[in-house]
Short mmCIF file of C-alpha atoms in Angstrom, two decimals:
data_model
loop_
_atom_site.label_atom_id
_atom_site.label_comp_id
_atom_site.label_asym_id
_atom_site.label_seq_id
_atom_site.Cartn_x
_atom_site.Cartn_y
_atom_site.Cartn_z
CA UNK F 1 -1.96 45.94 -37.47
CA UNK F 2 -1.24 46.90 -41.12
CA UNK F 3 -0.99 50.50 -42.29
CA UNK F 4 -3.58 51.21 -45.00
CA UNK F 5 -3.86 53.96 -47.58
CA UNK F 6 -7.42 53.29 -48.78
CA UNK F 7 -10.53 52.93 -46.58
CA UNK F 8 -11.65 49.78 -48.37
CA UNK F 9 -8.44 48.06 -47.24
CA UNK F 10 -9.87 48.04 -43.70
CA UNK F 11 -11.62 44.69 -43.48
CA UNK F 12 -11.88 41.63 -41.24
CA UNK F 13 -12.96 38.78 -43.51
CA UNK F 14 -12.48 35.89 -41.08
CA UNK F 15 -15.01 36.58 -38.29
CA UNK F 16 -17.54 33.81 -37.63
CA UNK F 17 -20.11 33.60 -34.84
CA UNK F 18 -21.35 30.30 -33.40
CA UNK F 19 -25.13 30.75 -33.10
CA UNK F 20 -25.81 27.42 -31.41
CA UNK F 21 -25.83 29.02 -27.91
CA UNK F 22 -28.47 31.49 -29.18
CA UNK F 23 -30.85 29.20 -31.08
CA UNK F 24 -29.82 25.70 -29.94
CA UNK F 25 -29.17 24.83 -33.59
CA UNK F 26 -25.71 24.21 -35.11
CA UNK F 27 -25.22 27.26 -37.32
CA UNK F 28 -22.24 29.52 -37.95
CA UNK F 29 -22.60 33.12 -39.11
CA UNK F 30 -19.96 34.76 -41.32
CA UNK F 31 -19.89 38.43 -40.31
CA UNK F 32 -19.31 40.70 -43.30
CA UNK F 33 -19.87 44.03 -41.55
CA UNK F 34 -16.41 44.58 -40.11
CA UNK F 35 -15.05 46.91 -42.79
CA UNK F 36 -14.98 50.68 -43.29
CA UNK F 37 -18.22 50.65 -45.31
CA UNK F 38 -19.96 48.43 -42.77
CA UNK F 39 -21.32 45.75 -45.11
CA UNK F 40 -20.57 43.00 -47.60
CA UNK F 41 -21.43 45.40 -50.43
CA UNK F 42 -17.99 46.99 -50.32
CA UNK F 43 -16.63 43.92 -52.15
CA UNK F 44 -18.97 44.22 -55.12
CA UNK F 45 -18.67 48.01 -55.18
CA UNK F 46 -14.89 47.94 -55.38
CA UNK F 47 -14.80 45.15 -57.97
CA UNK F 48 -17.26 47.04 -60.21
CA UNK F 49 -15.41 50.36 -59.87
CA UNK F 50 -12.00 48.86 -60.62
CA UNK F 51 -13.37 47.01 -63.66
CA UNK F 52 -14.96 50.22 -64.98
CA UNK F 53 -11.65 52.04 -64.56
CA UNK F 54 -9.78 49.29 -66.39
CA UNK F 55 -12.10 49.30 -69.41
CA UNK F 56 -12.24 53.11 -69.61
CA UNK F 57 -15.91 53.47 -68.71
CA UNK F 58 -15.03 55.40 -65.57
CA UNK F 59 -12.67 58.34 -66.12
CA UNK F 60 -11.73 61.64 -64.53
CA UNK F 61 -14.86 63.81 -64.31
CA UNK F 62 -17.25 60.87 -64.22
CA UNK F 63 -20.13 60.84 -61.76
CA UNK F 64 -21.17 57.45 -60.49
CA UNK F 65 -24.89 56.81 -60.18
CA UNK F 66 -26.46 53.69 -58.70
CA UNK F 67 -29.78 52.43 -57.42
CA UNK F 68 -29.39 51.15 -53.86
CA UNK F 69 -31.47 50.58 -50.75
CA UNK F 70 -28.52 51.57 -48.58
CA UNK F 71 -25.44 49.39 -48.20
CA UNK F 72 -24.11 49.50 -51.76
CA UNK F 73 -24.75 53.23 -51.78
CA UNK F 74 -22.65 53.67 -48.65
CA UNK F 75 -19.84 51.55 -50.09
CA UNK F 76 -19.83 53.48 -53.38
CA UNK F 77 -19.94 56.78 -51.49
CA UNK F 78 -16.77 55.84 -49.63
CA UNK F 79 -14.98 54.51 -52.72
CA UNK F 80 -16.01 57.48 -54.89
CA UNK F 81 -14.77 59.91 -52.24
CA UNK F 82 -11.40 58.16 -52.04
CA UNK F 83 -10.93 57.82 -55.81
CA UNK F 84 -12.14 61.29 -56.73
CA UNK F 85 -15.55 60.71 -58.34
CA UNK F 86 -18.91 62.26 -57.71
CA UNK F 87 -21.68 59.89 -56.65
CA UNK F 88 -25.47 60.01 -56.74
CA UNK F 89 -27.43 57.29 -54.96
CA UNK F 90 -30.99 56.74 -56.16
CA UNK F 91 -32.98 55.12 -53.36
CA UNK F 92 -36.50 55.07 -51.93
CA UNK F 93 -38.27 55.63 -48.63
CA UNK F 94 -37.20 52.22 -47.28
CA UNK F 95 -33.60 53.40 -47.10
CA UNK F 96 -33.15 54.31 -43.45
CA UNK F 97 -32.09 57.76 -42.33
CA UNK F 98 -28.75 56.59 -40.94
CA UNK F 99 -27.72 55.18 -44.31
CA UNK F 100 -28.68 58.37 -46.14
CA UNK F 101 -26.69 60.47 -43.67
CA UNK F 102 -23.65 58.24 -44.04
CA UNK F 103 -23.70 58.65 -47.82
CA UNK F 104 -24.03 62.40 -47.52
CA UNK F 105 -21.16 62.47 -45.03
CA UNK F 106 -18.90 61.06 -47.75
CA UNK F 107 -20.04 63.86 -50.09
CA UNK F 108 -22.58 61.85 -52.08
CA UNK F 109 -25.97 63.13 -53.18
CA UNK F 110 -29.06 61.08 -52.41
CA UNK F 111 -32.25 61.11 -54.49
CA UNK F 112 -35.29 59.46 -52.88
CA UNK F 113 -37.88 58.00 -55.27
CA UNK F 114 -41.35 58.21 -53.74
CA UNK F 115 -43.70 56.94 -56.47
CA UNK F 116 -43.45 53.24 -57.43
CA UNK F 117 -43.80 51.93 -60.96
CA UNK F 118 -47.22 50.31 -61.36
CA UNK F 119 -45.79 46.90 -62.26
CA UNK F 120 -42.18 47.00 -61.02
CA UNK F 121 -42.58 48.85 -57.75
CA UNK F 122 -40.08 51.23 -56.20
CA UNK F 123 -37.09 49.35 -57.57
CA UNK F 124 -38.42 49.67 -61.11
CA UNK F 125 -38.96 53.40 -60.58
CA UNK F 126 -35.41 53.78 -59.24
CA UNK F 127 -33.91 52.01 -62.24
CA UNK F 128 -35.97 54.11 -64.66
CA UNK F 129 -34.71 57.29 -62.99
CA UNK F 130 -31.09 56.16 -63.31
CA UNK F 131 -31.54 55.29 -66.99
CA UNK F 132 -33.09 58.68 -67.78
CA UNK F 133 -30.28 60.47 -65.99
CA UNK F 134 -27.59 58.61 -67.95
CA UNK F 135 -29.37 59.31 -71.24
CA UNK F 136 -29.57 63.02 -70.46
CA UNK F 137 -26.05 63.58 -69.13
CA UNK F 138 -23.00 61.61 -70.40
CA UNK F 139 -21.03 62.38 -67.23
CA UNK F 140 -23.08 59.81 -65.32
CA UNK F 141 -21.79 56.24 -65.21
CA UNK F 142 -24.15 53.48 -64.03
CA UNK F 143 -22.31 50.38 -62.83
CA UNK F 144 -25.66 48.54 -62.66
CA UNK F 145 -25.28 46.17 -59.74
CA UNK F 146 -28.28 44.19 -61.00
CA UNK F 147 -26.58 42.99 -64.19
CA UNK F 148 -22.85 43.60 -63.68
CA UNK F 149 -20.92 40.28 -63.59
CA UNK F 150 -18.28 41.87 -61.38
CA UNK F 151 -20.94 41.89 -58.64
CA UNK F 152 -20.90 38.09 -58.36
CA UNK F 153 -17.22 37.83 -59.27
CA UNK F 154 -16.28 39.72 -56.11
CA UNK F 155 -17.81 36.98 -53.97
CA UNK F 156 -16.42 34.19 -56.14
CA UNK F 157 -12.95 35.62 -55.49
CA UNK F 158 -13.26 36.49 -51.79
CA UNK F 159 -16.41 35.58 -49.82
CA UNK F 160 -16.76 31.94 -50.83
CA UNK F 161 -13.03 31.11 -50.51
CA UNK F 162 -13.02 32.58 -47.00
CA UNK F 163 -15.90 30.29 -46.00
CA UNK F 164 -14.22 27.27 -47.57
CA UNK F 165 -10.93 27.98 -45.79
CA UNK F 166 -12.64 28.14 -42.38
CA UNK F 167 -15.02 25.20 -43.00
CA UNK F 168 -13.47 22.65 -45.39
CA UNK F 169 -16.24 20.22 -44.40
CA UNK F 170 -19.05 22.63 -45.22
CA UNK F 171 -22.39 20.94 -45.98
CA UNK F 172 -24.78 23.86 -46.56
CA UNK F 173 -24.44 27.60 -47.15
CA UNK F 174 -27.32 30.04 -46.63
CA UNK F 175 -27.13 33.23 -48.69
CA UNK F 176 -29.60 36.09 -48.84
CA UNK F 177 -30.96 37.05 -52.27
CA UNK F 178 -31.04 40.72 -53.23
CA UNK F 179 -29.29 41.48 -56.51
CA UNK F 180 -28.17 37.83 -56.15
CA UNK F 181 -24.52 38.81 -56.66
CA UNK F 182 -23.36 37.22 -53.39
CA UNK F 183 -25.57 34.18 -54.02
CA UNK F 184 -24.29 33.59 -57.56
CA UNK F 185 -20.63 34.16 -56.70
CA UNK F 186 -20.74 31.67 -53.84
CA UNK F 187 -22.80 29.16 -55.82
CA UNK F 188 -20.39 29.21 -58.76
CA UNK F 189 -17.38 28.83 -56.49
CA UNK F 190 -18.72 25.81 -54.61
CA UNK F 191 -19.96 24.15 -57.81
CA UNK F 192 -16.34 23.92 -58.93
CA UNK F 193 -15.21 22.10 -55.78
CA UNK F 194 -15.18 18.32 -55.54
CA UNK F 195 -17.03 18.22 -52.24
CA UNK F 196 -20.76 19.00 -52.78
CA UNK F 197 -22.17 21.96 -50.86
CA UNK F 198 -25.91 22.67 -50.78
CA UNK F 199 -26.64 26.30 -51.66
CA UNK F 200 -29.83 27.63 -50.06
CA UNK F 201 -31.13 31.04 -51.13
CA UNK F 202 -33.04 33.02 -48.51
CA UNK F 203 -35.46 35.69 -49.68
CA UNK F 204 -38.12 37.95 -48.18
CA UNK F 205 -41.83 37.27 -48.65
CA UNK F 206 -43.03 39.89 -51.13
CA UNK F 207 -39.92 39.61 -53.31
CA UNK F 208 -40.41 38.46 -56.92
CA UNK F 209 -36.92 36.97 -57.39
CA UNK F 210 -38.11 33.36 -57.21
CA UNK F 211 -41.53 33.82 -58.74
CA UNK F 212 -43.65 34.88 -55.79
CA UNK F 213 -46.11 37.78 -55.94
CA UNK F 214 -44.88 41.31 -55.27
CA UNK F 215 -45.97 42.46 -51.81
CA UNK F 216 -45.06 45.48 -49.68
CA UNK F 217 -41.76 45.12 -47.79
CA UNK F 218 -40.50 47.47 -45.12
CA UNK F 219 -36.98 46.20 -44.31
CA UNK F 220 -34.31 47.14 -46.89
CA UNK F 221 -31.60 44.79 -48.07
CA UNK F 222 -32.93 41.48 -49.36
CA UNK F 223 -35.70 40.92 -51.86
CA UNK F 224 -36.49 42.59 -55.17
CA UNK F 225 -39.45 44.03 -57.01
CA UNK F 226 -37.78 43.16 -60.33
CA UNK F 227 -36.30 39.73 -61.02
CA UNK F 228 -32.48 40.02 -60.75
CA UNK F 229 -30.73 39.69 -64.10
CA UNK F 230 -27.77 37.95 -62.44
CA UNK F 231 -29.89 35.18 -60.94
CA UNK F 232 -29.39 31.67 -62.36
CA UNK F 233 -31.84 29.36 -60.58
CA UNK F 234 -30.01 26.26 -61.77
CA UNK F 235 -27.21 27.12 -59.34
CA UNK F 236 -29.56 27.19 -56.33
CA UNK F 237 -30.49 23.97 -54.54
CA UNK F 238 -33.29 25.29 -52.36
CA UNK F 239 -35.12 28.49 -51.44
CA UNK F 240 -36.62 29.70 -48.16
CA UNK F 241 -39.04 32.64 -48.11
CA UNK F 242 -39.10 34.55 -44.82
CA UNK F 243 -41.84 36.92 -43.61
CA UNK F 244 -40.47 40.16 -42.22
CA UNK F 245 -41.93 39.47 -38.78
CA UNK F 246 -39.62 36.47 -38.56
CA UNK F 247 -36.73 38.68 -39.61
CA UNK F 248 -37.50 40.87 -36.62
CA UNK F 249 -37.78 37.89 -34.28
CA UNK F 250 -34.34 36.60 -35.28
CA UNK F 251 -32.73 40.05 -35.02
CA UNK F 252 -34.14 40.59 -31.54
CA UNK F 253 -33.19 37.09 -30.38
CA UNK F 254 -29.57 37.70 -31.36
CA UNK F 255 -29.60 41.17 -29.83
CA UNK F 256 -30.74 39.70 -26.50
CA UNK F 257 -27.50 37.69 -26.54
CA UNK F 258 -25.35 40.72 -27.41
CA UNK F 259 -25.16 40.36 -31.21
CA UNK F 260 -26.63 43.36 -33.04
CA UNK F 261 -27.08 42.47 -36.71
CA UNK F 262 -28.98 44.09 -39.57
CA UNK F 263 -32.31 43.15 -41.09
CA UNK F 264 -30.82 41.09 -43.91
CA UNK F 265 -28.96 38.98 -41.36
CA UNK F 266 -32.19 38.38 -39.45
CA UNK F 267 -33.82 37.15 -42.64
CA UNK F 268 -30.97 34.80 -43.54
CA UNK F 269 -30.75 33.38 -40.01
CA UNK F 270 -34.51 32.86 -39.83
CA UNK F 271 -34.47 31.02 -43.16
CA UNK F 272 -31.53 28.88 -42.11
CA UNK F 273 -33.22 27.86 -38.86
CA UNK F 274 -36.38 26.81 -40.68
CA UNK F 275 -34.46 24.83 -43.30
CA UNK F 276 -32.31 23.07 -40.71
CA UNK F 277 -35.37 22.24 -38.59
CA UNK F 278 -36.78 20.30 -41.56
CA UNK F 279 -33.80 17.95 -41.81
CA UNK F 280 -34.05 14.31 -40.65
CA UNK F 281 -33.68 13.88 -36.90
CA UNK F 282 -30.17 13.44 -35.61
CA UNK F 283 -28.46 14.68 -38.78
CA UNK F 284 -25.87 17.28 -37.82
CA UNK F 285 -24.66 19.40 -40.71
CA UNK F 286 -21.86 21.93 -40.95
CA UNK F 287 -23.96 24.97 -41.83
CA UNK F 288 -22.90 28.57 -42.46
CA UNK F 289 -25.05 31.65 -43.09
CA UNK F 290 -23.79 34.97 -44.45
CA UNK F 291 -24.42 38.13 -42.42
CA UNK F 292 -24.32 41.17 -44.74
CA UNK F 293 -24.12 43.94 -42.13
CA UNK F 294 -24.31 45.06 -38.52
CA UNK F 295 -27.35 46.48 -36.76
CA UNK F 296 -26.48 50.09 -35.96
CA UNK F 297 -28.13 51.36 -39.14
CA UNK F 298 -31.40 49.76 -38.08
CA UNK F 299 -31.77 51.45 -34.69
CA UNK F 300 -34.64 53.60 -35.98
CA UNK F 301 -36.42 50.66 -37.65
CA UNK F 302 -35.78 47.02 -36.75
CA UNK F 303 -34.72 47.91 -33.20
CA UNK F 304 -37.23 50.72 -32.61
CA UNK F 305 -40.30 49.37 -30.74
CA UNK F 306 -42.54 52.17 -32.05
CA UNK F 307 -41.49 51.55 -35.66
CA UNK F 308 -42.02 47.80 -35.28
CA UNK F 309 -45.49 48.20 -33.77
CA UNK F 310 -46.49 50.82 -36.34
CA UNK F 311 -45.66 48.57 -39.28
CA UNK F 312 -46.15 45.06 -37.89
CA UNK F 313 -48.34 45.41 -34.81
CA UNK F 314 -47.44 44.20 -31.35
CA UNK F 315 -45.04 41.22 -31.36
CA UNK F 316 -47.34 39.56 -28.80
CA UNK F 317 -49.99 39.11 -31.52
CA UNK F 318 -47.81 37.73 -34.30
CA UNK F 319 -47.77 33.95 -33.84
CA UNK F 320 -47.52 31.65 -36.83
CA UNK F 321 -44.59 29.64 -38.23
CA UNK F 322 -41.16 31.29 -38.47
CA UNK F 323 -40.83 31.04 -42.23
CA UNK F 324 -42.17 29.59 -45.43
CA UNK F 325 -39.76 26.83 -46.47
CA UNK F 326 -39.99 27.21 -50.27
CA UNK F 327 -40.48 29.82 -52.96
CA UNK F 328 -44.05 30.86 -53.56
CA UNK F 329 -44.44 29.49 -57.08
CA UNK F 330 -42.76 26.08 -56.89
CA UNK F 331 -39.97 24.17 -55.13
CA UNK F 332 -36.47 24.68 -56.40
CA UNK F 333 -35.37 21.19 -57.32
CA UNK F 334 -32.13 19.90 -55.88
CA UNK F 335 -29.23 20.07 -58.30
CA UNK F 336 -27.13 17.56 -56.41
#
C-alpha cells in the first residue's frame, strides 16, 4: 500500500464488476467511486485546478466557485481544502443532504438556488448566480466544468486508457451524459485507436443535451437543463434516454445483489441493458459501462422507500418499458 500526501492520490482505477449474474446480460461496470472524493468527478476537478494554477488564473487568496449537483462540488471541496483555497458550491434542491454535508465538512460553503430560470431551469439559474458573483468580486475563480476542456482531457488521459487496458477487445462503451466531459474524453480517446469502439451516450429523460424537451428531474448527476458546451454529437454513435423510474429499478436490482451504486450508475446501466437487448440475437459483445459513484449518498433518496413513493408513486404501479432507446428529437446516426 503506497504512502500518500494528498487525498486525491487515494484511488482505485482498475475495479470492474461483472453484471451478468445480476441482469443475465454480458456487461462490465467500471467502478469510479473508490477514491477519497467518492466519484469520477475528482479526475476532472483535479485536472481543472492544476491547469488553472499553471496558467496563473488560480493564485493564493483565490476562492473557487462552481455550479454542481453534488459530486464535483465534493471533489473540489476536498482539493481546495488540501491546496489552501476557499470554495463555494452553487447547487440546487436536487443536491442531496449527504453531499452538502460532505462539502461543508471540508470547509466549503454551499449556496442552494431555489428559483429556476424560466427557460434554462435550475442549472441556468445556478450558472447566472456564479457569473454575477465573479463579476462582483475578483477573488472568485470559476473553473466552469461545462466549457473547460480540461474536464474531458482528464478522462482522455485516465478513464479511457484504463478501460482499454482491461478490455483490449472492447466493442461498446456506455457513458452517462452530464457536462459530457467523461463522454467526450472517452470518445476522443477511442476514436484515435485502430479498433473501432461504439460510444453510446446515456442520458436522463427530461435532459435537453440531445435535443429533448426539458422536464422535471429528481435524481442528480446526469442530464442537463442547458445544452453542454463541451458536447460534440459527431463523436457519439448512439444515445439512450432513460426515465428515472428505470434508474431506480436498476439501482435496486444491483442493491439486491449487494452492489450499492448511485443514481447516475443506475441510469447508465439501464440504458446499456436496453441498448444491448436491441442487438441481433446471438451477438455477444464486449460491453463496458461507467459507474460514476457509489450509493451511500443516495440513502435518503434513491434508496429511501418514502422518497421514492413520494416522487414516483409505488413501484408496483410503474410498468412500461425500461428505457427509450434514442434521443427525443432524432436518432444519432452511427459514425462508424
